PDB file of C-alpha atoms in Angstrom:
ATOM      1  CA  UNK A 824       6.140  -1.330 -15.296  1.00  0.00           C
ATOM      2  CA  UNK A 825       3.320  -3.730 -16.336  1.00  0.00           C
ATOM      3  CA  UNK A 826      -0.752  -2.299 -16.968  1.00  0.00           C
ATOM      4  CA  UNK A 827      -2.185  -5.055 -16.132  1.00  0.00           C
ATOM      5  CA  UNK A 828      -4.481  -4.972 -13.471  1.00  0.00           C
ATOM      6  CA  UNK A 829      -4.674  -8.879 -13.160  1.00  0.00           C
ATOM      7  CA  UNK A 830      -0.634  -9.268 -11.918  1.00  0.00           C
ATOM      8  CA  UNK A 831      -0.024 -13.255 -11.517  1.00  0.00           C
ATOM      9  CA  UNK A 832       3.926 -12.445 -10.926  1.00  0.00           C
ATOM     10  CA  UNK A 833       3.733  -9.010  -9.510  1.00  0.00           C
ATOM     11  CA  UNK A 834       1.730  -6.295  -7.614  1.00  0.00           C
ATOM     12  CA  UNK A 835       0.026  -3.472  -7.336  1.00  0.00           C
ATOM     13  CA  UNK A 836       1.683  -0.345  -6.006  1.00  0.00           C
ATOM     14  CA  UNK A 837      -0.527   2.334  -4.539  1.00  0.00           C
ATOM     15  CA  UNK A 838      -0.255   5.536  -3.504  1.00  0.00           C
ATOM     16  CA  UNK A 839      -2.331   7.723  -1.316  1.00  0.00           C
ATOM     17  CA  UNK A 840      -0.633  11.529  -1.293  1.00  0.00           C
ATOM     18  CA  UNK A 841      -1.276  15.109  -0.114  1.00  0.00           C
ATOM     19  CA  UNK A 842       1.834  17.190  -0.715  1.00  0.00           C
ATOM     20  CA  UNK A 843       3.640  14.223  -2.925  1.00  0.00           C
ATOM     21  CA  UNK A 844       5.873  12.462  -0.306  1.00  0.00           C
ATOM     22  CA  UNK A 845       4.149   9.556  -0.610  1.00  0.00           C
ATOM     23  CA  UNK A 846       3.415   9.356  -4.385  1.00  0.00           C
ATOM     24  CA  UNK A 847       7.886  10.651  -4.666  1.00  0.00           C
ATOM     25  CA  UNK A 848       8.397   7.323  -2.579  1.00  0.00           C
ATOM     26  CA  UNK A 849       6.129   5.078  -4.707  1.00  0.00           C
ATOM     27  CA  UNK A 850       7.417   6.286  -7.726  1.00  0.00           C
ATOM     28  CA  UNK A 851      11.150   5.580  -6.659  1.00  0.00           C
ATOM     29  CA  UNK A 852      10.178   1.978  -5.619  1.00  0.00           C
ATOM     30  CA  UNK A 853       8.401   1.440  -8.306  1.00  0.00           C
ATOM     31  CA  UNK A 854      11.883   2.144 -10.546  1.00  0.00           C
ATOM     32  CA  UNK A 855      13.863  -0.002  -7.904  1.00  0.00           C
ATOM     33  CA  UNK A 856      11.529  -2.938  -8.447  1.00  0.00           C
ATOM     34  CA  UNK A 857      11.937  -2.423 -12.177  1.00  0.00           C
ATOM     35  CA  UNK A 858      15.624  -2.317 -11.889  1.00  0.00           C
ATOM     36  CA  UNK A 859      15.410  -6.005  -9.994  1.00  0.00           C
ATOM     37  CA  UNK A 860      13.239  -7.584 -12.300  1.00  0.00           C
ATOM     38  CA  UNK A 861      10.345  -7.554 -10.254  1.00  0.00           C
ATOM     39  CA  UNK A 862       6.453  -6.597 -12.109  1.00  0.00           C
ATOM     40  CA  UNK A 863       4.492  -3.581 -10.404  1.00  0.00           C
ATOM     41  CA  UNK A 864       2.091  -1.548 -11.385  1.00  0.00           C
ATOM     42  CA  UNK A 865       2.115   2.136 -10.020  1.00  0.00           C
ATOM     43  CA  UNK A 866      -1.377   3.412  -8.965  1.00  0.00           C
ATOM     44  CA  UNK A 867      -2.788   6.194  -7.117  1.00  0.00           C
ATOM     45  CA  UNK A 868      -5.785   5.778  -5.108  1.00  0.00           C
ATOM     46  CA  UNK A 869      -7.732   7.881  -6.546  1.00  0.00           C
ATOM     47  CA  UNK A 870      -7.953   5.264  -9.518  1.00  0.00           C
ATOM     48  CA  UNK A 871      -9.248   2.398  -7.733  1.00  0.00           C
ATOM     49  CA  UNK A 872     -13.126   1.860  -9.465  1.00  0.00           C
ATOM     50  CA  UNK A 873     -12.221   3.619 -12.332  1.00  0.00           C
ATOM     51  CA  UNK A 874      -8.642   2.091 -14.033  1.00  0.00           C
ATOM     52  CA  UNK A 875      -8.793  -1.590 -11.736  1.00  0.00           C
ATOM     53  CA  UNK A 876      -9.961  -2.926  -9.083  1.00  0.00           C
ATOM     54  CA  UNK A 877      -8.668  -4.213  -5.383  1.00  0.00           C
ATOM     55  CA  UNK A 878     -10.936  -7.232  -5.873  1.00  0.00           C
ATOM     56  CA  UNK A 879      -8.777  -8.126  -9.125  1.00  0.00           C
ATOM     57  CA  UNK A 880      -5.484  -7.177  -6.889  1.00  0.00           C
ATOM     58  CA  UNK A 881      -3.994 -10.405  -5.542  1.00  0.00           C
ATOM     59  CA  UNK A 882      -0.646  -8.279  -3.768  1.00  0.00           C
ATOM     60  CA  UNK A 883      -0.585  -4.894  -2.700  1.00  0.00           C
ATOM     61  CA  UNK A 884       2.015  -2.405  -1.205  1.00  0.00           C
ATOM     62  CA  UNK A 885       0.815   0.795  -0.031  1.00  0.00           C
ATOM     63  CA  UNK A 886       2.446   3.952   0.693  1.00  0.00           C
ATOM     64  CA  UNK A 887      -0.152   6.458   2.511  1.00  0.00           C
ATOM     65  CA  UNK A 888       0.761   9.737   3.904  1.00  0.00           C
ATOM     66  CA  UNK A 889      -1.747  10.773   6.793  1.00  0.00           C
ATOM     67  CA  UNK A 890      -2.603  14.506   7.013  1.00  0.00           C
ATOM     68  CA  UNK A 891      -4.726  16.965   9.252  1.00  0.00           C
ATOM     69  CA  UNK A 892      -5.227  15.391  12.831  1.00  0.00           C
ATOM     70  CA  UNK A 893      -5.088  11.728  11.254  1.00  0.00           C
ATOM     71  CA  UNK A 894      -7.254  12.129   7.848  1.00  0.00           C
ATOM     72  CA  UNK A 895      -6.818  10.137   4.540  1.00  0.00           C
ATOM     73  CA  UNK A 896      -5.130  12.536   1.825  1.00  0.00           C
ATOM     74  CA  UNK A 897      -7.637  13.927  -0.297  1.00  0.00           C
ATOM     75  CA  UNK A 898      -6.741  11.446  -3.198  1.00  0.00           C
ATOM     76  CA  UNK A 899      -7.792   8.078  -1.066  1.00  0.00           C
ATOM     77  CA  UNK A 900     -11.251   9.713   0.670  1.00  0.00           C
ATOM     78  CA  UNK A 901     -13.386   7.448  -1.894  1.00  0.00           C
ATOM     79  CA  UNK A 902     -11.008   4.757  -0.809  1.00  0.00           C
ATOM     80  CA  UNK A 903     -11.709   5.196   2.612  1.00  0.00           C
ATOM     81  CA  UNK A 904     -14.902   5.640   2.693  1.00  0.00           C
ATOM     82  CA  UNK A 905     -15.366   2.575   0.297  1.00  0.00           C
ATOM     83  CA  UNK A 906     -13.368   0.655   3.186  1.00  0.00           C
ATOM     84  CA  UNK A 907     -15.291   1.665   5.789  1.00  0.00           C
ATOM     85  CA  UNK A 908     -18.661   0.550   4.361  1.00  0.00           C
ATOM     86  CA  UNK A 909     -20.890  -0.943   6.265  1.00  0.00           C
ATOM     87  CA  UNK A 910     -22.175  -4.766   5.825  1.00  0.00           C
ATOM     88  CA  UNK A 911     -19.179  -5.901   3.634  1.00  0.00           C
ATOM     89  CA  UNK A 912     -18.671  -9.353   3.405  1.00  0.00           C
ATOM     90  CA  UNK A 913     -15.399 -10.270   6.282  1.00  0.00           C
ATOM     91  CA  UNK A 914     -13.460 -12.062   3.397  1.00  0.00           C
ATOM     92  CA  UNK A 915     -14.153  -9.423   0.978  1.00  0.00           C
ATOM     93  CA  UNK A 916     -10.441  -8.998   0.406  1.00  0.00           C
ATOM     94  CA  UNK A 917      -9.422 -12.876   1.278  1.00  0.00           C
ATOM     95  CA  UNK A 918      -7.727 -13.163  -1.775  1.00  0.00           C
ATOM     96  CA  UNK A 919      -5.076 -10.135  -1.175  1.00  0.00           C
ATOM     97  CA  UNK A 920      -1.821 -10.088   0.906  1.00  0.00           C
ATOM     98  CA  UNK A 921      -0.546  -6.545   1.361  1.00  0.00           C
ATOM     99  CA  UNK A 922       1.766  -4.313   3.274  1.00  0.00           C
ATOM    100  CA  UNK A 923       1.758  -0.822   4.254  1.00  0.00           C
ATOM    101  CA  UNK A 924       4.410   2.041   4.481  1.00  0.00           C
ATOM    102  CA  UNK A 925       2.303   5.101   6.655  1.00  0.00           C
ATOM    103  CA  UNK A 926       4.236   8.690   6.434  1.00  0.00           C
ATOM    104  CA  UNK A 927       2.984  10.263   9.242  1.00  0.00           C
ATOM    105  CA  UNK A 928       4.315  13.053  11.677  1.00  0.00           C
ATOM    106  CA  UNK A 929       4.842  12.177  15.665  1.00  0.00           C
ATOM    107  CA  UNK A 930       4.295  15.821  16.305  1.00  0.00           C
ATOM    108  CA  UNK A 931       0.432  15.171  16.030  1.00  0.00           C
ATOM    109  CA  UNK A 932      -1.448  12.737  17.959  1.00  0.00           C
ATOM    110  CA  UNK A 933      -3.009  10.711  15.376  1.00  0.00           C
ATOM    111  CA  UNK A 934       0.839   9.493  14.044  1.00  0.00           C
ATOM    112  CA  UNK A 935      -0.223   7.391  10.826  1.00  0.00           C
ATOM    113  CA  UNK A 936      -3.378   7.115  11.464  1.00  0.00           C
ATOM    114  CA  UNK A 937      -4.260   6.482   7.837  1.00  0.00           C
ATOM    115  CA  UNK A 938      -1.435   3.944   7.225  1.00  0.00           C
ATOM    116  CA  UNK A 939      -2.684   2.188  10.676  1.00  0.00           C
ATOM    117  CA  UNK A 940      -6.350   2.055   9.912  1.00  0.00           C
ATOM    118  CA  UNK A 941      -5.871   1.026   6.183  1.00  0.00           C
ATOM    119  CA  UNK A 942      -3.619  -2.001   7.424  1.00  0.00           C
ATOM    120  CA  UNK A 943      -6.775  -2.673  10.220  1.00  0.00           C
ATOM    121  CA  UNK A 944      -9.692  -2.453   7.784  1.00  0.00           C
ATOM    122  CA  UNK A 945      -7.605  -5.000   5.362  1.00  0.00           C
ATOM    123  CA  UNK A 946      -7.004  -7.314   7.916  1.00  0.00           C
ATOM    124  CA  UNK A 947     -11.111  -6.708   9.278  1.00  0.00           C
ATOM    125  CA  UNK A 948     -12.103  -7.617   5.839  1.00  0.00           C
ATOM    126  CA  UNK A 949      -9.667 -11.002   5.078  1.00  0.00           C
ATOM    127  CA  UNK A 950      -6.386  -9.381   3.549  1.00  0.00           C
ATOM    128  CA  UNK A 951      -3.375 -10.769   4.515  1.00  0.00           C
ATOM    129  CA  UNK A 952      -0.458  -9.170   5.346  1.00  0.00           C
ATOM    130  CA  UNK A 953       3.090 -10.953   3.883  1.00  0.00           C
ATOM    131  CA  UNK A 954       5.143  -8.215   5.573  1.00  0.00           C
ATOM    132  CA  UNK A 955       5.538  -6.090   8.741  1.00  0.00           C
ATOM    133  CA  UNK A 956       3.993  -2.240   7.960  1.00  0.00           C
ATOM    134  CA  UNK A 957       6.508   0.554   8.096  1.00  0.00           C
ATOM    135  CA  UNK A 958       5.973   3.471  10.072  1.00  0.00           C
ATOM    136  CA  UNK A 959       7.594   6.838   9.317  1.00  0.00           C
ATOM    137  CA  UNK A 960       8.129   9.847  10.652  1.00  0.00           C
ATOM    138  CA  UNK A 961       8.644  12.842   9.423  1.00  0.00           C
ATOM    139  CA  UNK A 962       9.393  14.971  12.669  1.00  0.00           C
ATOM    140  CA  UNK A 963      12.490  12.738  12.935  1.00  0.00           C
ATOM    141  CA  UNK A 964      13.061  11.978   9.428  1.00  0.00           C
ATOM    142  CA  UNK A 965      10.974   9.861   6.754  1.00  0.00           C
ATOM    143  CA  UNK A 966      14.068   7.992   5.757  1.00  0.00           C
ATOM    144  CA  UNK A 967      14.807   6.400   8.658  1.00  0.00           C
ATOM    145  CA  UNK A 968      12.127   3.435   8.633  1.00  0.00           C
ATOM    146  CA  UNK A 969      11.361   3.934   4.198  1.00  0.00           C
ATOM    147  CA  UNK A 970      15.201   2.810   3.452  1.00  0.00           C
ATOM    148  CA  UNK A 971      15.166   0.162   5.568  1.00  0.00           C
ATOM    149  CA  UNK A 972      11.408  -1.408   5.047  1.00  0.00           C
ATOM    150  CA  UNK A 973      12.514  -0.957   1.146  1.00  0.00           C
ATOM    151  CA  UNK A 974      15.271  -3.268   1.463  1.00  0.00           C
ATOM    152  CA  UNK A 975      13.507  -5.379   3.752  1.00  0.00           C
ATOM    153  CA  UNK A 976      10.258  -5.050   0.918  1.00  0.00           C
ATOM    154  CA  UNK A 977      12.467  -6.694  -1.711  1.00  0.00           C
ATOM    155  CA  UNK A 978      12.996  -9.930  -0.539  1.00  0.00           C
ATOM    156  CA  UNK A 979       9.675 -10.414   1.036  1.00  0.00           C
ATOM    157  CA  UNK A 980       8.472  -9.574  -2.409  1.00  0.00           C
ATOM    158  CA  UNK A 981      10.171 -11.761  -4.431  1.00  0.00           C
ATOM    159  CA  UNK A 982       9.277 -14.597  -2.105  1.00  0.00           C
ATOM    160  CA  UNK A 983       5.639 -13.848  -1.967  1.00  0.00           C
ATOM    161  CA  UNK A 984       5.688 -13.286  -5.654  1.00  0.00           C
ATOM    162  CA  UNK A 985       7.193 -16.957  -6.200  1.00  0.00           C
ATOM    163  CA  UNK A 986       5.050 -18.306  -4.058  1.00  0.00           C
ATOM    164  CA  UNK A 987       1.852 -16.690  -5.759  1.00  0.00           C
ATOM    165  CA  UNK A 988       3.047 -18.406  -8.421  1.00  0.00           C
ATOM    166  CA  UNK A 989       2.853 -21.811  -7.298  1.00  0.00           C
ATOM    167  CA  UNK A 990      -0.990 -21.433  -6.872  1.00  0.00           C
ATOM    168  CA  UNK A 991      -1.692 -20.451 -10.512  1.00  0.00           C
TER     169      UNK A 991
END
């Protein structure tokens, strides 16, 4: 895995975790991207402002577990809150294209709410998305949307990835 928070031909993987689903996931995709050749660089919320930056991000992929009636774990509250600042520019994240896999639970009513707002508030403030959010659930079982948006995250990678190259 590449430290380099400036990735011209890869991305940033982040993680947002209460009880470790999320960071288990993003640390197994992290060793499938490895495996196909394809940069990442494994962070956890909690870093952003102190390791690198989102503004120096130019692709993302989130995993975010939601917890309590539809909170941000407690390792992407400064995240969130940072997000949800008021009088930020509209393009302030123009420059980034990212995708989000929410862990969530159906059996509570605000079913990946983190995941959901995350991918709103990106959108609100110019990111891009380059591939369809997952949604899973586990009160039916996490791995049936995370196998198949992982396999479905590959390819859509390595496209965007090629094509981010083009524009250096």
């Amino acid at each position: 895995m590449k430290n380099s928070s400036r990735l011209r031909n890869g991305f940033v993987l982040l993680y947002a975790s209460q009880k470790g689903n999320a960071k288990a996931i993003a640390e197994d995709l992290a060793e499938q991207c490895e495996s196909k050749g394809l940069i990442c660089e494994l962070r956890c919320c909690s870093e952003i402002g102190k390791t690198f930056s989102l503004e120096e991000t130019r692709c993302l992929v989130l995993v975010g577990s939601t917890t309590g009636d539809g909170e941000p774990p407690d390792t992407a509250r400064k995240f969130w809150r940072q997000l949800h600042k008021k009088g930020q520019p509209s393009d302030v994240f123009g420059h980034l294209s990212y995708t989000v896999l929410g862990l969530g639970d159906t059996n509570y009513t605000n079913f990946c709410n983190f995941g959901k707002t995350i991918d709103q508030k990106l959108q609100d403030l110019g990111g891009k998305r380059f591939y369809p959010c997952g949604w899973a659930d586990d009160g039916t079982g996490l791995e049936i949307v995370v196998e198949p948006w992982i396999e479905g995250l590959f390819p859509a990678l390595q496209k965007h990835i090629d094509k981010m190259a083009e524009t250096i």
